[in-house]
GROMACS .gro file of C-alpha atoms in nm:
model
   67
    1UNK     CA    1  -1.024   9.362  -0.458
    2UNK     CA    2  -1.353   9.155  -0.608
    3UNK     CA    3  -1.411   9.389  -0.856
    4UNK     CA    4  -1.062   9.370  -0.998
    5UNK     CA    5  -1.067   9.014  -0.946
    6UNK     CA    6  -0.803   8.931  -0.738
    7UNK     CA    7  -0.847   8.725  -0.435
    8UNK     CA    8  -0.849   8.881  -0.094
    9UNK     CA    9  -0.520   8.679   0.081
   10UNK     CA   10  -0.292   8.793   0.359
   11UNK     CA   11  -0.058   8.855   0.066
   12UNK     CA   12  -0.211   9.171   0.010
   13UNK     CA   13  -0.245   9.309   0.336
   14UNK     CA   14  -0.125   9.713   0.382
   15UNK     CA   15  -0.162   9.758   0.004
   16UNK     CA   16  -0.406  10.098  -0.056
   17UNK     CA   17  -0.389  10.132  -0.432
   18UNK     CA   18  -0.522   9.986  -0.755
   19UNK     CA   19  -0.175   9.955  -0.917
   20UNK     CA   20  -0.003   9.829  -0.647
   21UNK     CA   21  -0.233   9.497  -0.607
   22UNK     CA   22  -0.296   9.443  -0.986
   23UNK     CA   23   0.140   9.435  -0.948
   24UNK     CA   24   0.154   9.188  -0.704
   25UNK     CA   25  -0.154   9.010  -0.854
   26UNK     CA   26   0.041   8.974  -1.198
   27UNK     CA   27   0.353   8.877  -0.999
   28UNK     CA   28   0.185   8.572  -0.785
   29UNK     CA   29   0.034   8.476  -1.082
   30UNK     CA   30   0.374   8.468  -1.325
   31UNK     CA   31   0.534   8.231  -0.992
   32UNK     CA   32   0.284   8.013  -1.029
   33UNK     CA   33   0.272   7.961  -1.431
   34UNK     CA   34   0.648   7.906  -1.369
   35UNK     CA   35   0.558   7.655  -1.066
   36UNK     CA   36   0.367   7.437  -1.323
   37UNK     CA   37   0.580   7.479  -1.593
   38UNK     CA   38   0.859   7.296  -1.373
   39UNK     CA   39   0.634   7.033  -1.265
   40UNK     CA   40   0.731   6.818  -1.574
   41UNK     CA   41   1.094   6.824  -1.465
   42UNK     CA   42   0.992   6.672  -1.094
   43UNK     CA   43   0.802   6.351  -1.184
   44UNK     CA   44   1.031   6.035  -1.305
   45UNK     CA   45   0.967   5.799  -1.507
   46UNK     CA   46   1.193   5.431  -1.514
   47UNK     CA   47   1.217   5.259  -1.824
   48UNK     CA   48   1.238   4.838  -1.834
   49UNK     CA   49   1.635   4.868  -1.814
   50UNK     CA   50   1.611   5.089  -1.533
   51UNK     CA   51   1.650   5.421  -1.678
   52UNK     CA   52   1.548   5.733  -1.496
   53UNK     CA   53   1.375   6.010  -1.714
   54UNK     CA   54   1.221   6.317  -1.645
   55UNK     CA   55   0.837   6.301  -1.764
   56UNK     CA   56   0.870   6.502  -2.099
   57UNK     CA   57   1.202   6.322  -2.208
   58UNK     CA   58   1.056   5.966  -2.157
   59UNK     CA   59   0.690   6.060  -2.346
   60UNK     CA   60   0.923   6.193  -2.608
   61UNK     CA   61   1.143   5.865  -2.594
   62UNK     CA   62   0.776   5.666  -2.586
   63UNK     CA   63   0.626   5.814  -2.865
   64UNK     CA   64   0.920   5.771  -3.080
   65UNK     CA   65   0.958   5.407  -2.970
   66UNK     CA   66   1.258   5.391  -2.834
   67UNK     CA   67   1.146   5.277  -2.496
   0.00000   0.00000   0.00000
C-alpha cells in the first residue's frame, strides 16, 4: 500500500490486489474533492439588511458592490 501511495486505513481491509485498492483509492478520493467542493454552499454569510447568502453568492454580490 506505501509504495502505491495510498494510506493504510480500515477502509481497505480484505482487499488482496493492486487494482482493487488503486479503485477504492480513486473513489475515497473523488468523495472527498466533492466534500470540499460543497463546502462553499454550507457557510452563510448576512448582509446589513439581513440577507442570508451562501459564501460564493455574497463574494460575488461583494465584489460587484451590491452589498
Amino acid at each position: 500500500m506505501r509504495r502505491l501511495g495510498i494510506p493504510n486505513t480500515r477502509q481497505f481491509h480484505g482487499i488482496a490486489s493492486i487494482n482493487e485498492a488503486q479503485g477504492l483509492w480513486e473513489r475515497i478520493q473523488q468523495e472527498n474533492k466533492k466534500e470540499v467542493a460543497n463546502a462553499d454552499t454550507f457557510e452563510e454569510y448576512e448582509d446589513s439588511e439581513g440577507n442570508v447568502f451562501n459564501k460564493k453568492t455574497y463574494m460575488d454580490l461583494k465584489r460587484q458592490g451590491l452589498i
